[in-house]
Short mmCIF file of C-alpha atoms in Angstrom, two decimals:
data_model
loop_
_atom_site.label_atom_id
_atom_site.label_comp_id
_atom_site.label_asym_id
_atom_site.label_seq_id
_atom_site.Cartn_x
_atom_site.Cartn_y
_atom_site.Cartn_z
CA MET A 142 23.93 23.12 -3.89
CA ASN A 143 22.49 26.51 -2.98
CA ASP A 144 20.02 27.36 -0.26
CA SER A 145 16.90 29.16 -1.41
CA THR A 146 14.37 31.17 0.56
CA ALA A 147 11.82 31.65 -2.22
CA SER A 148 9.46 28.99 -0.87
CA ILE A 149 7.48 29.03 2.35
CA LEU A 150 9.96 26.71 4.05
CA PRO A 151 13.76 26.34 3.64
CA THR A 152 14.65 24.71 0.34
CA VAL A 153 17.71 23.37 -1.48
CA ASP A 154 18.72 23.03 -5.13
CA ALA A 155 20.65 19.83 -5.88
CA HIS A 156 22.09 17.55 -8.56
CA ILE A 157 21.86 13.83 -7.71
CA TYR A 158 23.43 10.90 -9.52
CA PRO A 159 21.54 7.61 -8.95
CA ARG A 160 23.40 4.33 -8.65
CA GLY A 161 22.03 0.92 -9.64
CA GLY A 162 19.21 0.51 -12.14
CA LEU A 163 18.64 4.13 -13.10
CA ASP A 164 21.93 4.36 -14.99
CA ILE A 165 20.39 2.22 -17.73
CA LEU A 166 17.20 4.13 -18.49
CA SER A 167 16.51 4.58 -22.20
CA ARG A 168 16.28 8.04 -23.75
CA ASP A 169 12.56 7.45 -24.31
CA GLU A 170 12.05 6.73 -20.60
CA VAL A 171 13.94 9.84 -19.58
CA ALA A 172 12.00 11.93 -22.09
CA ARG A 173 8.67 10.70 -20.70
CA LEU A 174 9.67 11.67 -17.19
CA ARG A 175 11.05 15.01 -18.31
CA ASP A 176 8.33 16.14 -20.64
CA ALA A 177 5.03 17.08 -19.05
CA SER A 178 3.29 16.65 -22.39
CA ALA A 179 4.18 12.93 -22.54
CA GLY A 180 1.11 11.57 -20.78
CA GLY A 181 1.39 13.96 -17.86
CA MET A 182 4.24 11.96 -16.36
CA HIS A 183 6.12 15.03 -15.17
CA ASP A 184 3.37 16.18 -12.84
CA LEU A 185 3.03 12.66 -11.41
CA LEU A 186 6.80 12.47 -10.95
CA ARG A 187 6.80 15.84 -9.19
CA ARG A 188 4.07 14.84 -6.74
CA CYS A 189 5.61 11.46 -5.89
CA ALA A 190 9.10 12.92 -5.55
CA LEU A 191 7.84 15.63 -3.18
CA ALA A 192 6.19 12.95 -1.06
CA VAL A 193 9.44 11.05 -0.53
CA LEU A 194 11.42 14.26 0.05
CA THR A 195 9.03 15.01 2.92
CA SER A 196 9.37 11.46 4.26
CA GLY A 197 8.14 11.25 7.83
CA SER A 198 5.51 13.98 7.41
CA THR A 199 2.57 13.69 9.82
CA SER A 200 0.04 15.27 7.45
CA ASP A 201 -2.45 13.11 5.54
CA ASP A 202 -3.66 15.89 3.25
CA PRO A 203 -2.32 15.12 -0.25
CA ARG A 204 -2.23 18.83 -1.06
CA ALA A 205 -0.29 19.94 2.03
CA ALA A 206 3.23 19.34 0.71
CA ALA A 207 2.45 21.06 -2.60
CA GLU A 208 1.19 24.12 -0.73
CA LEU A 209 4.28 24.21 1.49
CA TYR A 210 6.65 23.81 -1.46
CA PRO A 211 4.81 25.42 -4.40
CA ASP A 212 7.97 26.06 -6.42
CA PHE A 213 9.46 22.57 -6.12
CA ASP A 214 10.39 20.89 -9.38
CA ILE A 215 12.36 17.87 -10.55
CA GLN A 216 14.03 17.08 -13.86
CA VAL A 217 15.52 13.80 -15.07
CA LEU A 218 18.40 14.35 -17.50
CA GLN A 219 20.22 11.88 -19.73
CA GLN A 220 24.00 12.06 -19.60
CA ASP A 221 26.66 9.97 -21.29
CA ARG A 222 27.44 8.20 -18.03
CA GLY A 223 23.83 7.67 -17.00
CA VAL A 224 21.10 9.76 -15.39
CA ARG A 225 21.18 12.98 -13.40
CA ILE A 226 18.27 14.14 -11.27
CA ASP A 227 18.01 17.88 -10.73
CA LEU A 228 15.99 19.15 -7.78
CA PHE A 229 14.83 22.76 -7.57
CA LYS A 230 13.61 24.28 -4.31
CA ALA A 231 13.46 20.85 -2.68
CA PRO A 232 12.52 20.52 1.02
CA ALA A 233 15.62 21.19 3.15
CA MET A 234 14.44 18.50 5.59
CA ALA A 235 15.69 15.90 3.08
CA PHE A 236 19.29 17.16 3.37
CA VAL A 237 22.03 17.18 6.02
CA ASP A 238 24.87 19.68 5.67
CA GLY A 239 24.03 20.11 2.00
CA ASP A 240 23.90 16.41 1.15
CA ILE A 241 20.69 14.50 0.55
CA ILE A 242 19.98 11.83 3.18
CA ARG A 243 20.97 8.50 1.67
CA GLY A 244 17.69 6.75 2.50
CA VAL A 245 15.69 9.61 1.00
CA ALA A 246 17.81 9.46 -2.15
CA GLU A 247 17.10 5.73 -2.48
CA LEU A 248 13.36 6.35 -2.22
CA LEU A 249 13.63 9.13 -4.80
CA PHE A 250 15.42 6.81 -7.22
CA ALA A 251 12.66 4.23 -6.66
CA VAL A 252 10.05 6.81 -7.69
CA VAL A 253 11.87 7.54 -10.95
CA ARG A 254 12.46 3.84 -11.62
CA ASP A 255 8.85 2.75 -11.11
CA LEU A 256 7.24 5.62 -13.00
CA ALA A 257 9.61 5.08 -15.91
CA TYR A 258 8.79 1.38 -16.00
CA THR A 259 5.04 2.05 -15.87
CA ALA A 260 5.27 4.66 -18.63
CA ILE A 261 6.93 2.23 -21.03
CA GLU A 262 5.77 -1.26 -20.02
CA LEU A 263 2.16 -0.47 -19.06
CA ARG A 264 1.26 2.29 -21.47
CA GLU A 265 -2.42 3.23 -21.48
CA ASP A 266 -2.48 3.47 -25.29
CA ASN A 267 -2.29 -0.37 -25.44
CA HIS A 268 1.20 -0.30 -26.93
CA GLY A 269 2.79 -1.63 -23.75
CA ILE A 270 4.07 -5.20 -23.68
CA ARG A 271 1.49 -6.40 -21.12
CA ASP A 272 -2.13 -7.25 -21.92
CA LEU A 273 -3.98 -5.56 -19.07
CA SER A 274 -7.38 -6.80 -20.25
CA THR A 275 -6.79 -10.30 -18.87
CA SER A 276 -6.18 -11.61 -15.37
CA GLU A 277 -2.97 -13.32 -16.45
CA GLY A 278 -1.69 -10.14 -18.09
CA ILE A 279 -2.30 -8.06 -14.97
CA THR A 280 -0.56 -10.62 -12.74
CA ASP A 281 2.35 -10.65 -15.16
CA ALA A 282 2.48 -6.84 -14.96
CA VAL A 283 2.58 -6.97 -11.16
CA PHE A 284 5.40 -9.51 -11.33
CA GLY A 285 7.28 -7.33 -13.82
CA LEU A 286 7.04 -4.26 -11.60
CA LEU A 287 8.27 -6.14 -8.54
CA ARG A 288 11.10 -7.80 -10.44
CA ASN A 289 12.15 -4.46 -11.93
CA ALA A 290 12.26 -3.11 -8.37
CA ARG A 291 14.67 -5.95 -7.50
CA ILE A 292 12.76 -7.19 -4.46
CA LEU A 293 11.97 -10.72 -5.63
CA HIS A 294 14.61 -13.01 -4.16
CA PRO A 295 14.60 -16.84 -3.99
CA ILE A 296 15.01 -17.08 -0.23
CA ASP A 297 13.02 -19.03 2.36
CA PRO A 298 9.55 -17.55 3.01
CA ASN A 299 9.86 -14.91 5.73
CA LEU A 300 7.91 -11.84 4.58
CA VAL A 301 5.03 -10.68 6.77
CA VAL A 302 2.68 -8.04 5.36
CA CYS A 303 1.34 -5.70 8.05
CA TRP A 304 -1.84 -3.76 7.33
CA GLY A 305 -3.37 -1.11 9.57
CA GLY A 306 -4.29 2.54 9.82
CA HIS A 307 -2.14 5.62 9.39
CA SER A 308 -4.22 7.31 12.10
CA ILE A 309 -4.01 5.17 15.26
CA ASN A 310 -3.63 6.03 18.94
CA ARG A 311 -0.42 5.80 20.96
CA ASP A 312 -1.22 2.46 22.62
CA GLU A 313 -2.03 0.87 19.27
CA TYR A 314 1.18 2.23 17.76
CA LEU A 315 3.30 0.85 20.61
CA TYR A 316 1.61 -2.52 20.19
CA THR A 317 2.47 -2.60 16.46
CA LYS A 318 6.10 -1.98 17.45
CA GLN A 319 6.00 -4.87 19.93
CA VAL A 320 4.59 -7.24 17.32
CA GLY A 321 7.26 -6.10 14.87
CA TYR A 322 9.90 -6.75 17.52
CA GLU A 323 8.64 -10.30 18.08
CA LEU A 324 8.56 -10.91 14.33
CA GLY A 325 12.10 -9.62 13.99
CA LEU A 326 13.35 -11.94 16.73
CA ARG A 327 12.09 -14.84 14.61
CA GLY A 328 13.93 -13.64 11.51
CA LEU A 329 10.83 -12.35 9.73
CA ASP A 330 10.93 -9.32 7.42
CA ILE A 331 8.23 -6.65 7.16
CA CYS A 332 6.18 -5.29 4.27
CA THR A 333 3.63 -2.49 4.75
CA GLY A 334 1.93 0.33 2.87
CA CYS A 335 5.03 2.37 3.79
CA GLY A 336 3.26 5.24 5.58
CA PRO A 337 3.00 6.25 9.27
CA GLY A 338 1.10 4.60 12.13
CA ALA A 339 0.58 0.86 11.79
CA MET A 340 2.71 0.92 8.66
CA LYS A 341 5.72 2.29 10.51
CA GLY A 342 5.44 0.63 13.94
CA PRO A 343 6.16 -2.98 12.88
CA MET A 344 9.22 -1.87 10.95
CA LYS A 345 10.52 0.16 13.88
CA GLY A 346 10.10 -2.77 16.27
CA ALA A 347 11.73 -5.18 13.86
CA THR A 348 14.84 -3.01 13.47
CA ILE A 349 15.77 -3.56 17.13
CA ALA A 350 15.10 -7.29 16.99
CA HIS A 351 17.02 -7.68 13.75
CA ALA A 352 19.97 -5.85 15.31
CA LYS A 353 19.87 -8.16 18.34
CA GLN A 354 19.78 -11.23 16.12
CA ARG A 355 22.50 -9.78 13.84
CA HIS A 356 20.09 -10.13 10.94
CA ARG A 357 22.07 -8.29 8.26
CA ARG A 358 19.85 -8.32 5.19
CA MET A 359 16.60 -7.08 6.63
CA ARG A 360 13.83 -6.01 4.28
CA TYR A 361 11.44 -3.20 5.15
CA ILE A 362 9.35 -3.09 1.98
CA GLY A 363 6.86 -0.30 1.36
CA ILE A 364 4.29 -0.71 -1.42
CA THR A 365 2.24 2.34 -2.37
CA GLU A 366 0.55 3.94 -5.37
CA PRO A 367 0.46 7.49 -6.81
CA GLY A 368 -2.93 8.39 -5.35
CA ILE A 369 -1.87 7.43 -1.82
CA ILE A 370 1.79 8.42 -1.55
CA ALA A 371 1.17 12.16 -1.22
CA ALA A 372 -1.16 11.58 1.74
CA GLU A 373 0.95 8.80 3.29
CA SER A 374 4.55 9.71 2.55
CA PRO A 375 7.03 6.86 3.12
CA ASN A 376 8.28 6.45 6.66
CA PRO A 377 12.08 6.73 7.09
CA ILE A 378 12.60 3.01 7.83
CA VAL A 379 11.46 1.77 4.41
CA ASN A 380 14.52 0.48 2.52
CA HIS A 381 12.68 -0.91 -0.52
CA LEU A 382 9.96 1.30 -2.01
CA VAL A 383 7.69 0.19 -4.85
CA ILE A 384 5.08 2.42 -6.50
CA MET A 385 2.37 0.38 -8.21
CA PRO A 386 0.18 2.08 -10.86
CA ASP A 387 -3.11 1.71 -8.95
CA ILE A 388 -4.63 0.36 -5.74
CA GLU A 389 -5.63 -2.98 -7.30
CA LYS A 390 -2.07 -3.79 -8.40
CA ARG A 391 -0.82 -2.63 -5.02
CA LEU A 392 -3.16 -5.06 -3.27
CA GLU A 393 -2.16 -7.88 -5.60
CA ALA A 394 1.51 -7.15 -4.91
CA PHE A 395 0.89 -7.53 -1.17
CA VAL A 396 -0.77 -10.93 -1.46
CA ARG A 397 1.56 -12.28 -4.15
CA MET A 398 4.71 -11.34 -2.21
CA GLY A 399 3.59 -11.85 1.39
CA HIS A 400 3.75 -15.22 3.11
CA GLY A 401 1.29 -14.14 5.81
CA ILE A 402 -0.64 -11.02 6.79
CA ILE A 403 -1.18 -9.29 10.15
CA VAL A 404 -3.95 -6.69 10.41
CA PHE A 405 -3.76 -3.98 13.07
CA PRO A 406 -6.52 -1.47 13.88
CA GLY A 407 -7.22 0.93 11.03
CA GLY A 408 -9.91 2.70 9.09
CA VAL A 409 -11.56 2.29 5.71
CA GLY A 410 -8.29 1.45 3.94
CA THR A 411 -7.69 -1.44 6.32
CA ALA A 412 -11.27 -2.67 5.87
CA GLU A 413 -10.74 -2.53 2.10
CA GLU A 414 -7.62 -4.69 2.43
CA ILE A 415 -9.37 -7.27 4.62
CA LEU A 416 -12.28 -7.57 2.17
CA TYR A 417 -9.91 -7.88 -0.77
CA LEU A 418 -8.00 -10.78 0.77
CA LEU A 419 -11.06 -12.60 2.15
CA GLY A 420 -12.87 -12.24 -1.16
CA ILE A 421 -9.97 -14.07 -2.81
CA LEU A 422 -9.47 -16.72 -0.13
CA LEU A 423 -13.19 -17.58 -0.12
CA ARG A 424 -13.02 -18.71 -3.73
CA GLU A 425 -13.13 -22.49 -4.19
CA GLU A 426 -9.86 -22.43 -6.14
CA ASN A 427 -8.03 -21.07 -3.07
CA ALA A 428 -9.72 -23.23 -0.42
CA SER A 429 -6.68 -25.39 0.28
CA LEU A 430 -4.12 -22.62 -0.04
CA PRO A 431 -2.39 -21.86 3.30
CA PHE A 432 -2.34 -18.13 3.98
CA PRO A 433 -2.02 -17.11 7.66
CA LEU A 434 -4.16 -14.06 8.45
CA ILE A 435 -4.20 -12.63 11.98
CA LEU A 436 -6.16 -9.62 13.25
CA THR A 437 -4.58 -8.15 16.39
CA GLY A 438 -4.33 -5.13 18.64
CA PRO A 439 -3.98 -4.13 22.30
CA SER A 440 -6.73 -4.81 24.85
CA ALA A 441 -8.43 -1.48 24.19
CA SER A 442 -8.83 -2.45 20.53
CA ALA A 443 -10.91 -5.56 21.26
CA PRO A 444 -14.25 -3.78 20.53
CA TYR A 445 -12.85 -2.63 17.18
CA PHE A 446 -12.14 -6.18 16.07
CA GLU A 447 -15.45 -7.42 17.45
CA GLN A 448 -17.21 -4.91 15.20
CA ILE A 449 -15.09 -5.89 12.18
CA ASP A 450 -15.81 -9.57 12.87
CA LYS A 451 -19.54 -8.89 13.17
CA PHE A 452 -19.57 -6.99 9.88
CA LEU A 453 -17.68 -9.79 8.07
CA ARG A 454 -20.05 -12.46 9.42
CA LEU A 455 -23.10 -10.49 8.30
CA THR A 456 -21.80 -9.75 4.80
CA LEU A 457 -19.57 -12.70 3.85
CA GLY A 458 -20.98 -15.42 6.11
CA GLU A 459 -19.51 -17.72 8.74
CA ALA A 460 -17.15 -19.32 6.20
CA ALA A 461 -15.10 -16.13 6.18
CA THR A 462 -14.22 -16.53 9.87
CA SER A 463 -12.29 -19.74 9.17
CA ARG A 464 -9.73 -17.79 7.16
CA TYR A 465 -8.60 -15.47 9.97
CA GLU A 466 -7.78 -15.52 13.67
CA ILE A 467 -8.23 -12.68 16.17
CA ILE A 468 -5.56 -12.38 18.88
CA ILE A 469 -5.80 -9.58 21.42
CA ASN A 470 -2.87 -8.11 23.36
CA ASP A 471 -0.38 -10.93 22.87
CA ALA A 472 2.45 -9.92 20.53
CA ALA A 473 4.48 -13.08 21.18
CA LYS A 474 1.52 -15.34 20.36
CA VAL A 475 0.85 -13.44 17.16
CA SER A 476 4.45 -13.90 16.04
CA LYS A 477 4.57 -17.58 16.98
CA ARG A 478 1.34 -18.27 15.08
CA MET A 479 2.59 -16.34 12.08
CA ALA A 480 5.94 -18.15 12.05
CA ALA A 481 4.12 -21.51 12.25
CA GLY A 482 1.76 -20.47 9.45
CA ILE A 483 4.67 -19.45 7.22
CA ARG A 484 6.29 -22.85 7.76
CA LYS A 485 3.10 -24.40 6.32
CA VAL A 486 3.29 -21.98 3.41
CA ARG A 487 6.85 -23.16 2.75
CA GLU A 488 5.80 -26.83 2.80
CA TYR A 489 2.90 -26.10 0.44
CA ARG A 490 5.07 -24.17 -2.01
CA ILE A 491 7.56 -27.04 -2.10
CA SER A 492 4.84 -29.63 -2.68
CA GLU A 493 3.21 -27.53 -5.42
CA LYS A 494 6.57 -26.50 -6.91
CA ASP A 495 5.55 -22.86 -6.53
CA SER A 496 8.12 -20.12 -6.04
CA PHE A 497 8.98 -18.83 -2.57
CA PHE A 498 9.04 -15.18 -3.68
CA PHE A 499 5.80 -14.85 -5.70
CA ASN A 500 2.55 -16.68 -5.00
CA TRP A 501 1.57 -17.87 -8.47
CA SER A 502 -0.85 -20.47 -7.04
CA LEU A 503 -3.22 -17.83 -5.67
CA GLU A 504 -6.18 -17.40 -8.05
CA ILE A 505 -7.22 -13.75 -8.29
CA PRO A 506 -10.24 -13.07 -10.53
CA LEU A 507 -10.35 -10.14 -12.93
CA ALA A 508 -13.01 -8.38 -10.83
CA PHE A 509 -10.42 -7.90 -8.09
CA GLN A 510 -7.75 -6.70 -10.52
CA GLN A 511 -9.49 -4.15 -12.71
CA PRO A 512 -9.00 -0.56 -11.51
CA PHE A 513 -12.10 0.97 -9.93
CA MET A 514 -12.71 4.65 -10.60
CA PRO A 515 -14.76 5.95 -7.62
CA THR A 516 -17.11 8.36 -9.35
CA HIS A 517 -20.45 9.22 -7.79
CA GLU A 518 -22.20 7.10 -10.42
CA ALA A 519 -19.94 4.09 -9.84
CA MET A 520 -20.32 4.26 -6.05
CA ALA A 521 -24.13 4.48 -6.31
CA ALA A 522 -24.20 1.48 -8.69
CA LEU A 523 -22.41 -0.95 -6.33
CA ASP A 524 -24.48 -4.10 -5.74
CA LEU A 525 -24.46 -4.46 -1.93
CA HIS A 526 -27.20 -7.00 -1.42
CA HIS A 527 -27.54 -10.48 0.09
CA GLY A 528 -27.86 -13.50 -2.16
CA ARG A 529 -24.64 -12.93 -4.06
CA LYS A 530 -21.63 -15.24 -3.85
CA PRO A 531 -19.37 -14.15 -0.96
CA HIS A 532 -16.40 -13.34 -3.19
CA GLU A 533 -18.60 -11.28 -5.54
CA LEU A 534 -20.09 -9.28 -2.67
CA ALA A 535 -16.60 -8.84 -1.18
CA ALA A 536 -15.43 -7.31 -4.48
CA ASP A 537 -18.14 -4.62 -4.37
CA LEU A 538 -17.72 -3.99 -0.64
CA ARG A 539 -14.01 -3.53 -1.29
CA ARG A 540 -14.85 -0.96 -3.98
CA ALA A 541 -17.11 0.91 -1.55
CA PHE A 542 -14.31 1.26 0.98
CA SER A 543 -11.86 2.13 -1.80
CA GLY A 544 -14.13 4.99 -2.82
CA ILE A 545 -14.24 6.32 0.73
CA VAL A 546 -10.44 6.16 0.91
CA ALA A 547 -10.33 8.23 -2.28
CA GLY A 548 -12.76 10.76 -0.84
CA ASN A 549 -10.69 11.00 2.35
CA VAL A 550 -7.10 11.28 1.16
CA LYS A 551 -6.71 11.15 -2.64
CA GLU A 552 -6.53 14.41 -4.52
CA ASP A 553 -8.92 13.34 -7.31
CA GLY A 554 -11.41 12.03 -4.75
CA LEU A 555 -11.26 15.22 -2.70
CA ARG A 556 -12.02 17.26 -5.80
CA ARG A 557 -15.02 15.07 -6.67
CA ILE A 558 -16.47 15.45 -3.18
CA GLU A 559 -15.94 19.21 -3.22
CA ALA A 560 -17.65 19.48 -6.61
CA HIS A 561 -20.56 17.04 -6.21
CA GLY A 562 -21.00 16.35 -2.50
CA PRO A 563 -20.63 13.01 -0.69
CA PHE A 564 -20.76 9.59 -2.35
CA ARG A 565 -24.13 7.82 -1.90
CA ILE A 566 -23.88 4.12 -1.04
CA HIS A 567 -26.99 1.92 -1.41
CA GLY A 568 -27.75 -1.65 -0.30
CA ASP A 569 -29.83 -4.01 1.87
CA THR A 570 -31.01 -2.42 5.10
CA ASP A 571 -29.15 -4.65 7.58
CA MET A 572 -25.95 -4.44 5.55
CA MET A 573 -26.15 -0.65 5.29
CA GLN A 574 -26.90 -0.32 9.01
CA SER A 575 -23.86 -2.43 9.83
CA LEU A 576 -21.72 -0.49 7.37
CA ASP A 577 -22.93 2.83 8.76
CA ALA A 578 -22.18 1.72 12.35
CA LEU A 579 -18.69 0.61 11.32
CA LEU A 580 -17.95 3.90 9.57
CA ARG A 581 -19.33 5.94 12.46
CA ALA A 582 -17.04 4.05 14.82
CA PHE A 583 -14.08 4.87 12.56
CA VAL A 584 -14.99 8.55 12.73
CA GLU A 585 -15.52 8.56 16.51
CA GLN A 586 -12.21 6.75 17.06
CA ARG A 587 -10.44 9.27 14.77
CA ARG A 588 -9.37 6.60 12.30
CA MET A 589 -10.31 8.62 9.22
CA LYS A 590 -7.89 11.54 9.52
CA ILE A 591 -4.74 12.25 11.53
CA SER A 592 -5.75 15.79 12.48
CA GLY A 593 -8.62 18.22 12.06
CA ALA A 594 -12.36 17.66 12.04
CA TYR A 595 -13.57 14.93 9.71
CA ARG A 596 -16.33 15.69 7.22
CA PRO A 597 -17.78 12.43 5.83
CA CYS A 598 -17.29 11.97 2.11
CA TYR A 599 -20.07 9.38 2.00
CA GLU A 600 -23.76 8.91 2.77
CA VAL A 601 -25.08 5.41 3.54
CA ILE A 602 -28.64 4.80 2.30
CA ALA A 603 -30.64 1.71 3.22
#
C-alpha cells in the first residue's frame, strides 16, 4: 500500500481480498462491476464504496465525499483463487497503520456482493430470474437479496427495527441510546437504516447491554439503498449491511425482517416510513396480524409526536391510531412493551406456520412495492384528497414524502430541484395545511439537514 497526496485529503492505494461469499462471484458478475459500460454499474459501485470508506461521516450531502476524494476509484478483479478488490486513492480514514479497518472492509464487501447480485438477478432488461411486475415477484426478490446477504436465520424472533432521523438533537440521540440499551438487556437485536443519529444511537446503546448480558451473536443490521447511502454513510457499529435496489424494496425488507418497529423523532424520511407501514397494516388482510409499533422520544419531543399523531388522524382516520402506541420519555417501558409484542408475534407465527425470519403473512400490495420516480410531473399528480381508502391515500402520501427525501439528500433529486425548481404538491385544503405545518416544523427543528441553511425542495399548494 502506498500513501498518496494527489487528492484533497490523505489517501491510500490498497489490494483487498474478500473472504466469504465474494470468492464465488462469476466472471459475468465481476465484469459488470468492473466495466462502466455494463449498465453503469461501475459508477454506482464507486459511489457506494466511497460511502462505506467514509463510514461515520457527519455530512448529509451526497456529493460531499466525491468532492473530497475526486480521484477515488475501485476495481473488482477475477483471480484464480477468487476476487481481488483494488482501491485507488481511497480515504485514509478507512485504514490503520496501512491496513483497512476490518469492519469497513466487511461493509465494502457487502457493497460488491449486493450490487453484483442486483446486476444479475434483477436485471432491468427483464432477463433476470425475478418477475418484478408482480407483487409476489418483488417479494421474492427482496427475500433473495436478504438471503444472499446471509442475514436470514431461523432463530427466535428478536429483531427490532428502529426508524428515526439522521438529523436529531443531542437529547434525542441520548434517548435513542437508552432505548437501545434497554432492548439489548432483553436480548433484542437492532436493525436500522444504518446511518447516523437515530439510526446509530440504538445500536450504540445495545452494544453495552449485549456485552453485559454476554450476548455473543449480536446483529446490528443496516439496510440502505444506492440513492441514500452517499448521504447517510453507514455508522461504524453496523455489522451486517444490505443495499437494496430502491427505497420500496428497502422498506419491504424492514417490515418483512423486523418483528417490531420503534420510531424515534425524525424528518420526512421517518414520516415516509410511518405512512408506508400504516398503509399496509390498515388493509383488511393484515387486520389480525400482530406488529408492535411504538413512537417514542424524550419529554421535549412530545410536541413532535402530537403533531405526527394529529396529521395521521386527519389523513388516515382514527383507525390508524389503533396500530401504534406513543410512549414519551420511558425507555424501559418502550422495551418491555416491545418485548411483549414480539412474544405475540412469535405465537402468531407458530400458529400460522410462518417463518420466524421473514414475514410472509404480511400482505403488501403492488402500489407499495413499485418504485416511485419523483419527477416534478409525478409529484404534482399525486392524489392527496379525502374520500379515498386509507391505504390508498397512505401510498400517495408516502410518495410525497419520498419525493421530498429525494430533493433533500439524493443526487438525482438535487439535480432536478436545481434544474426545475421545487416540487409542487397539491391536495385538499385541510390536508395541505396540515402537511405544510408538519414540514415547517421539521425545518424549524432542523430535521431536514444536519448542517447549513435549508432551502425547501417543495411547495405545498392547497
